[in-house]
PDB file of C-alpha atoms in Angstrom:
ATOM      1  CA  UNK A   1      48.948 -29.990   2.874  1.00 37.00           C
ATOM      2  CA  UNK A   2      47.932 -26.296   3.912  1.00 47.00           C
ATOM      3  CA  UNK A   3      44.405 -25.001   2.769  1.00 51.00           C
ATOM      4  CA  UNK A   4      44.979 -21.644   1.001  1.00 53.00           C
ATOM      5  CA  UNK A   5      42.542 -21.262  -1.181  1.00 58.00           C
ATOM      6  CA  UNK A   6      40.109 -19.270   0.571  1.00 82.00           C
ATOM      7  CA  UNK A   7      42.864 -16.870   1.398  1.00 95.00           C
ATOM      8  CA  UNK A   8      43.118 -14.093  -1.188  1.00 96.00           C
ATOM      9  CA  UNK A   9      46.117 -12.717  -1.299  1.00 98.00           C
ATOM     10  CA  UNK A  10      48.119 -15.995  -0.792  1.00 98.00           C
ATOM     11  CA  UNK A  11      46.188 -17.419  -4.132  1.00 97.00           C
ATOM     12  CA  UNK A  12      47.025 -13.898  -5.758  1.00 98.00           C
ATOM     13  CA  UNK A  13      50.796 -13.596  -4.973  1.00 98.00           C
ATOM     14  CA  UNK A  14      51.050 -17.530  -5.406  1.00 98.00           C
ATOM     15  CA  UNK A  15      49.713 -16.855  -9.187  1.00 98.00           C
ATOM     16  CA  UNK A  16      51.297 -14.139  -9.742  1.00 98.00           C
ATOM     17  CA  UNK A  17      54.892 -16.433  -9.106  1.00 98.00           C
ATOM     18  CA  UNK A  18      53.441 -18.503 -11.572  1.00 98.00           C
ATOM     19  CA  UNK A  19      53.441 -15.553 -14.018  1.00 98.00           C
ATOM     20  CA  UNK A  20      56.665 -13.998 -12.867  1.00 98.00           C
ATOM     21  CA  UNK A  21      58.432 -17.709 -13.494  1.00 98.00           C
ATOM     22  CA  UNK A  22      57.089 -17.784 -17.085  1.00 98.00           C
ATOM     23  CA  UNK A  23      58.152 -14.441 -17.813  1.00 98.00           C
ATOM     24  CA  UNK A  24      61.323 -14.823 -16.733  1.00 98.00           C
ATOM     25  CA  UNK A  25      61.692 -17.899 -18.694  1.00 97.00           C
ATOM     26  CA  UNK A  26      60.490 -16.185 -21.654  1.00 97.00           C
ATOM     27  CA  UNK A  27      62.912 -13.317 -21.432  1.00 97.00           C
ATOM     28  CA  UNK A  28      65.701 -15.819 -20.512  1.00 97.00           C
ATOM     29  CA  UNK A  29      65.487 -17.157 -24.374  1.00 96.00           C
ATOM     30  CA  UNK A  30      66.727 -13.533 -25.614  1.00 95.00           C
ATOM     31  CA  UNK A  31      69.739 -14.291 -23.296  1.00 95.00           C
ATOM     32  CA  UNK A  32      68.612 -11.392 -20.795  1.00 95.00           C
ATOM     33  CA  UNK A  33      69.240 -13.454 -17.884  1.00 96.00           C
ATOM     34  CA  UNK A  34      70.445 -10.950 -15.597  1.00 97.00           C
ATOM     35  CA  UNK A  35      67.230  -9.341 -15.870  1.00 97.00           C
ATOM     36  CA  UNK A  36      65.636 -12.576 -15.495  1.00 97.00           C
ATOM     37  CA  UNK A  37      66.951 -13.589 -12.260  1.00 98.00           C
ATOM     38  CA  UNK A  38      66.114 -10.299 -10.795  1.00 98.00           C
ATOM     39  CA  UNK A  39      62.571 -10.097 -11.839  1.00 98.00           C
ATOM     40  CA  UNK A  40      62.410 -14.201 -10.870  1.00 98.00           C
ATOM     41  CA  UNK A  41      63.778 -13.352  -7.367  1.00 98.00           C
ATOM     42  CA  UNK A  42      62.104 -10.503  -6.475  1.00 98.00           C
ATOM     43  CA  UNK A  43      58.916 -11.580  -8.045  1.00 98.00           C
ATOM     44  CA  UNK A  44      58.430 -14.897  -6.665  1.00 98.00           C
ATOM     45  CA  UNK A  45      59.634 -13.695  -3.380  1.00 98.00           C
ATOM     46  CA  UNK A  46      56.153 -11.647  -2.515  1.00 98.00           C
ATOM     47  CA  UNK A  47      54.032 -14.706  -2.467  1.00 98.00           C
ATOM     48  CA  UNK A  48      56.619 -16.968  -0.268  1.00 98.00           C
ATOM     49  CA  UNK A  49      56.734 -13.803   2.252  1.00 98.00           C
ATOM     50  CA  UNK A  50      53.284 -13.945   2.517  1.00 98.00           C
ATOM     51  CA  UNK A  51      53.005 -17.275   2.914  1.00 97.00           C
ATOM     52  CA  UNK A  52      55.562 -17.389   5.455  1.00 97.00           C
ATOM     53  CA  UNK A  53      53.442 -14.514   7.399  1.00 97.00           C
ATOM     54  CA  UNK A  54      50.535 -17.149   7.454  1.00 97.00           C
ATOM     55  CA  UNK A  55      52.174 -18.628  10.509  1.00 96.00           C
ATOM     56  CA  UNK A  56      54.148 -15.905  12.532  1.00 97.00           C
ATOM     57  CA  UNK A  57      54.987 -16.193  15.758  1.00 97.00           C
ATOM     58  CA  UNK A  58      53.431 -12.986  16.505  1.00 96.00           C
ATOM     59  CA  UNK A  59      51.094 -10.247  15.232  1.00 96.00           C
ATOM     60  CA  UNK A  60      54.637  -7.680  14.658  1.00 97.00           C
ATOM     61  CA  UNK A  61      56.774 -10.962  13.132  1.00 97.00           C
ATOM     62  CA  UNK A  62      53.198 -10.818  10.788  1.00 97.00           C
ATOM     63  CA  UNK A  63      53.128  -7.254  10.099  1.00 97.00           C
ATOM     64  CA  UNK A  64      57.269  -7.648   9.214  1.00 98.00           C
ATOM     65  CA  UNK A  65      56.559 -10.130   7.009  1.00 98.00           C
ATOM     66  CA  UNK A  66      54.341  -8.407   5.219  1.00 98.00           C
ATOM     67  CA  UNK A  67      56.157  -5.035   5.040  1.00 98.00           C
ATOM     68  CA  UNK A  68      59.460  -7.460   3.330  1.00 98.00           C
ATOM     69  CA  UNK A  69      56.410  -8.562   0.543  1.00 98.00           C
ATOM     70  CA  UNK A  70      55.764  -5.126   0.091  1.00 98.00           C
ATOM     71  CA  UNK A  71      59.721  -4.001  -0.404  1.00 98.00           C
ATOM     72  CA  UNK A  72      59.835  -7.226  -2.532  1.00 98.00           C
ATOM     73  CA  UNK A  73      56.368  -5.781  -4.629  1.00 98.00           C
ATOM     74  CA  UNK A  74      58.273  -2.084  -4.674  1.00 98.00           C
ATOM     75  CA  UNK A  75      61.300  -4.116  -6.370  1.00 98.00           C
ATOM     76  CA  UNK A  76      59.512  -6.556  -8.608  1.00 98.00           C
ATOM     77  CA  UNK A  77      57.647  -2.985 -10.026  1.00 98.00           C
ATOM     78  CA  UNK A  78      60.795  -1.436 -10.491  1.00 98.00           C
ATOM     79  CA  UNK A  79      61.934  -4.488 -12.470  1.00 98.00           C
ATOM     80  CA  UNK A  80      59.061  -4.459 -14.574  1.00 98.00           C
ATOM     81  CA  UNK A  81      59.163  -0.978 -15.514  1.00 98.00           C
ATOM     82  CA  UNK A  82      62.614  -1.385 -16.574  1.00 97.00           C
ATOM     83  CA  UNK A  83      61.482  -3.788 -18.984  1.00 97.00           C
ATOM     84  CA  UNK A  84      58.396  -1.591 -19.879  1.00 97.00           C
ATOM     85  CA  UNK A  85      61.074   1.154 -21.415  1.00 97.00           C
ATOM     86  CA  UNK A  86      63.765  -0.878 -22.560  1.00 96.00           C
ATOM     87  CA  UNK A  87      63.671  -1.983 -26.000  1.00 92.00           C
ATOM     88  CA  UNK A  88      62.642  -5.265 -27.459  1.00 91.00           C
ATOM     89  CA  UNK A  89      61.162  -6.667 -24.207  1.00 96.00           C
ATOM     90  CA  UNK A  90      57.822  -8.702 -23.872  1.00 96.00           C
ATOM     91  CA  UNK A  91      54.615  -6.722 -22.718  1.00 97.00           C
ATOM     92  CA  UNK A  92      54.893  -6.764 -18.752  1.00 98.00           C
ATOM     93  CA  UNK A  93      51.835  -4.585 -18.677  1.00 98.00           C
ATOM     94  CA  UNK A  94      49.112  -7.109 -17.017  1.00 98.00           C
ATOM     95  CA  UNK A  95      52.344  -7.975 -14.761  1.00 98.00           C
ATOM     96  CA  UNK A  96      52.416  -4.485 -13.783  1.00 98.00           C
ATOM     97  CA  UNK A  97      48.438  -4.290 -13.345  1.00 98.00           C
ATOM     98  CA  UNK A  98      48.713  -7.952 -11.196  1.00 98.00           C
ATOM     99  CA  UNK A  99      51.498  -6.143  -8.894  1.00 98.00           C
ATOM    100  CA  UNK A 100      49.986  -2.939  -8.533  1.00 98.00           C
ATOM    101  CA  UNK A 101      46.688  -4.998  -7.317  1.00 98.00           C
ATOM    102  CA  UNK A 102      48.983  -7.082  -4.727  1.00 98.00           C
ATOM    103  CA  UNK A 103      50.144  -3.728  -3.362  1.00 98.00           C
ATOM    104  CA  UNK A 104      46.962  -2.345  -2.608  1.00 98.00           C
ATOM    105  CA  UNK A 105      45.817  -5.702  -0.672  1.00 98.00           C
ATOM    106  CA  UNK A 106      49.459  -5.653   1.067  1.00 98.00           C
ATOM    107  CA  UNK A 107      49.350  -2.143   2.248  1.00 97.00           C
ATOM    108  CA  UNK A 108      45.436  -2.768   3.354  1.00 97.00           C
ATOM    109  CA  UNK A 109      46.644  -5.936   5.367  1.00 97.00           C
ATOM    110  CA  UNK A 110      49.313  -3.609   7.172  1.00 97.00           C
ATOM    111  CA  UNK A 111      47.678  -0.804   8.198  1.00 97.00           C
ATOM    112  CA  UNK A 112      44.818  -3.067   9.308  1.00 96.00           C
ATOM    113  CA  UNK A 113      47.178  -4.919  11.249  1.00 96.00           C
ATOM    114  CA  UNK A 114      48.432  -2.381  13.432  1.00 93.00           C
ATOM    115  CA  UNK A 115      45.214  -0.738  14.529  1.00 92.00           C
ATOM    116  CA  UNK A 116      44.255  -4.237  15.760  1.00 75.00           C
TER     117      UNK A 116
END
């Protein structure tokens, strides 16, 4: 088995699937399952990007990787903001906060990345 857990933003996006599969579950109950399998797609797909960037064939298949997390972070945001406004949804709000954090790390990976 693969040792992640000194690598930050695999443990952060692998939690943060954790959290996106509970909410979805939770919002699945109130029969909003469209929005459920959107937020559960896009959500969970960050981390198992990320992972997948962990062994690239190359430092651009890396970087690509990484820029489909951070489409997949864009979408998973929009998801949760939808939810945010709507009426007689659960609080997404540390969601939001976790995703916003996962951004900043993603977009600090990239850049880094192609100055090396």
């Amino acid at each position: 088995m693969r040792n992640d857990k000194d690598n930050l933003i695999v443990k952060l996006t692998f939690e943060f699937a954790l959290e996106i599969i509970s909410f979805s579950e939770e919002i699945r109950k109130s029969n909003r399952f469209e929005m459920a399998s959107q937020i559960f797609r896009s959500g969970t797909s960050i981390g198992a990007n990320i992972r997948e960037a962990q062994n690239a064939e190359s430092k651009a298949d890396f970087i690509h990787k990484f820029k489909i997390a951070a489409k997949e972070i864009e979408e998973t945001i929009y998801w949760l903001e939808l939810c945010k406004f709507s009426n007689n949804y659960p609080n997404v709000d540390d969601l939001i906060e976790q995703v916003n954090n996962i951004s900043r790390i993603v977009n600090k990976i990239i850049i880094t990345s192609k100055q090396k």
